[in-house]
Amino acid sequence: IFLLDEHNKTVLANKKICELFKIHTEEEEEIANDVVKNILNRAADTFEEPEEFAKQFKEIIENRTEELGYEIALTNGMVLEGNYIPVYEEGVFKGHLFSFNDITLKKKYRKSVENEKQKYGNIIANMELGLVEINTNNEIVLVNQTFCNMSGYPEEELIGIQGSSLIHRDNNE
């Protein structure tokens, strides 16, 4: 985390911020007094898109509008979630509070789940068996082409309907 005062001077910067943005200095006071310069200048090569990060960072400071959950990609493969909260005291602006969390594992997990879903979706779509996927609310969420051919219903007509109603349709016809 780091905290800037109303004049954009650093009030607080923890060591973790220096580690995340690879800011190396022997003097902690230099870090504390100049964290913005360090992040925007010295650590520019840390970011996948340094110009975009600098632009976004400056806009956040200028706008003083809460920004939660924006993502920052680092060149080492890490992904950070940034959060910004403007600090007010009795309606008077007092500073900027930034926090950054490492969400790399969460992003990799989501990507892995999405890849698995796509992989198995492709397998199901190309099988010679008629398959229907029904969620816990009994709604049809996926049908393969073979099932559509067997049932005579187009996919668009089946997605979202109650699975049990499909059985009743076939019994009544």
XYZ file of C-alpha atoms in Angstrom:
173
model
C 0.000 0.000 0.000
C 0.943 3.618 -0.227
C -0.692 6.818 0.850
C -0.203 10.232 -0.747
C -1.209 13.541 0.803
C -3.283 16.190 -0.962
C -0.090 17.493 -2.647
C 0.745 14.011 -4.014
C 3.652 13.616 -1.593
C 4.126 10.188 -0.074
C 2.965 9.869 3.520
C 3.293 6.087 3.757
C 4.837 3.429 1.539
C 5.415 -0.099 2.767
C 8.324 -2.298 1.702
C 5.998 -4.633 -0.208
C 5.238 -1.847 -2.707
C 8.950 -1.594 -3.430
C 9.205 -5.354 -3.862
C 6.190 -5.514 -6.202
C 7.427 -2.696 -8.408
C 11.108 -3.651 -8.080
C 12.145 -0.327 -6.601
C 15.613 -0.730 -5.121
C 17.108 1.956 -2.956
C 19.229 2.007 0.142
C 17.483 4.969 1.675
C 13.954 4.311 2.894
C 13.307 8.037 3.147
C 13.954 8.352 -0.576
C 11.261 5.735 -1.184
C 8.846 7.413 1.191
C 9.375 10.862 -0.295
C 9.302 9.826 -3.906
C 7.227 6.635 -4.359
C 5.261 8.035 -7.308
C 8.430 9.000 -9.191
C 9.945 5.619 -8.367
C 6.929 3.730 -9.643
C 6.428 5.790 -12.788
C 10.099 6.216 -13.743
C 12.398 3.670 -12.146
C 9.902 0.811 -12.274
C 8.557 1.491 -15.776
C 10.140 -1.702 -17.125
C 8.223 -3.669 -14.469
C 4.906 -3.103 -16.277
C 3.723 -4.880 -19.431
C 2.325 -1.558 -20.657
C 4.213 1.179 -18.774
C 2.717 4.095 -20.735
C -0.829 2.813 -20.144
C -0.130 2.307 -16.436
C 1.333 5.821 -16.086
C -1.636 7.327 -17.932
C -4.147 5.409 -15.787
C -2.292 6.275 -12.588
C -2.248 9.991 -13.404
C -5.954 9.955 -14.372
C -6.875 8.266 -11.088
C -5.001 10.913 -9.093
C -6.527 13.760 -11.096
C -10.107 12.440 -11.014
C -10.087 11.473 -7.331
C -12.764 8.866 -8.038
C -12.737 5.500 -6.278
C -11.313 2.798 -8.565
C -11.531 -0.771 -7.352
C -10.309 -3.962 -8.982
C -8.351 -2.638 -11.971
C -5.675 -4.994 -13.239
C -1.994 -4.374 -13.840
C 0.116 -6.889 -15.754
C 3.808 -7.063 -14.865
C 6.596 -8.228 -17.151
C 7.433 -11.107 -14.789
C 3.984 -12.642 -15.400
C 2.385 -11.383 -12.203
C -1.033 -9.755 -12.309
C -1.920 -7.198 -9.659
C -5.312 -5.913 -8.667
C -5.150 -2.199 -7.934
C -7.503 -0.295 -5.693
C -7.692 3.448 -5.182
C -9.673 5.349 -2.591
C -9.606 9.141 -2.281
C -9.264 10.195 1.349
C -11.540 12.932 2.694
C -11.842 14.359 6.174
C -15.023 16.286 6.911
C -15.548 16.805 3.185
C -12.024 18.135 2.586
C -9.720 16.149 0.294
C -6.716 14.856 2.246
C -4.999 12.364 -0.040
C -4.871 9.178 -2.084
C -4.779 5.601 -0.786
C -3.554 2.870 -3.135
C -3.381 -0.853 -2.489
C -2.191 -3.648 -4.732
C -2.853 -7.378 -4.383
C -1.229 -10.225 -6.272
C -4.034 -12.035 -8.148
C -1.793 -14.063 -10.449
C -2.970 -17.458 -9.188
C -6.618 -16.438 -9.386
C -6.164 -15.300 -13.002
C -4.330 -18.499 -13.950
C -7.054 -20.604 -12.317
C -9.805 -18.760 -14.195
C -7.956 -19.183 -17.469
C -7.443 -22.889 -16.752
C -11.139 -23.378 -15.978
C -12.120 -21.508 -19.140
C -9.726 -23.630 -21.229
C -11.147 -26.841 -19.746
C -14.688 -25.668 -20.405
C -13.832 -24.903 -24.025
C -11.983 -28.207 -24.443
C -14.834 -30.322 -23.114
C -17.399 -28.197 -24.913
C -15.635 -28.981 -28.197
C -15.505 -32.697 -27.383
C -19.216 -32.768 -26.545
C -20.129 -30.798 -29.658
C -18.338 -33.309 -31.870
C -19.504 -36.562 -30.282
C -21.846 -38.915 -32.107
C -24.034 -39.209 -28.998
C -26.909 -36.871 -28.297
C -25.917 -34.924 -25.191
C -27.688 -32.304 -23.106
C -26.166 -30.390 -20.181
C -28.636 -29.199 -17.563
C -27.643 -26.876 -14.712
C -28.788 -27.109 -11.096
C -31.857 -25.002 -11.932
C -32.983 -27.651 -14.448
C -32.201 -25.305 -17.362
C -30.605 -26.605 -20.536
C -27.247 -24.880 -20.977
C -25.662 -26.973 -23.721
C -26.763 -29.380 -26.430
C -24.642 -30.912 -29.124
C -25.582 -31.056 -32.798
C -26.288 -34.775 -32.648
C -28.940 -34.192 -29.984
C -30.495 -31.432 -32.092
C -30.606 -33.787 -35.071
C -32.128 -36.577 -32.964
C -34.748 -34.383 -31.269
C -35.597 -32.211 -34.251
C -35.221 -29.007 -32.204
C -32.708 -26.275 -33.075
C -30.166 -25.368 -30.373
C -31.587 -21.836 -29.982
C -34.970 -23.271 -29.034
C -33.507 -25.604 -26.398
C -31.031 -23.396 -24.526
C -32.570 -21.948 -21.375
C -35.709 -24.107 -21.247
C -36.431 -26.475 -18.377
C -34.970 -29.907 -19.076
C -38.066 -31.651 -17.766
C -40.237 -29.787 -20.280
C -38.245 -31.406 -23.095
C -39.310 -34.852 -21.874
C -42.933 -33.740 -21.689
C -42.748 -32.286 -25.213
C -41.649 -35.605 -26.640
C -44.386 -37.522 -24.744
C -47.142 -35.225 -25.966
C -46.184 -35.270 -29.606
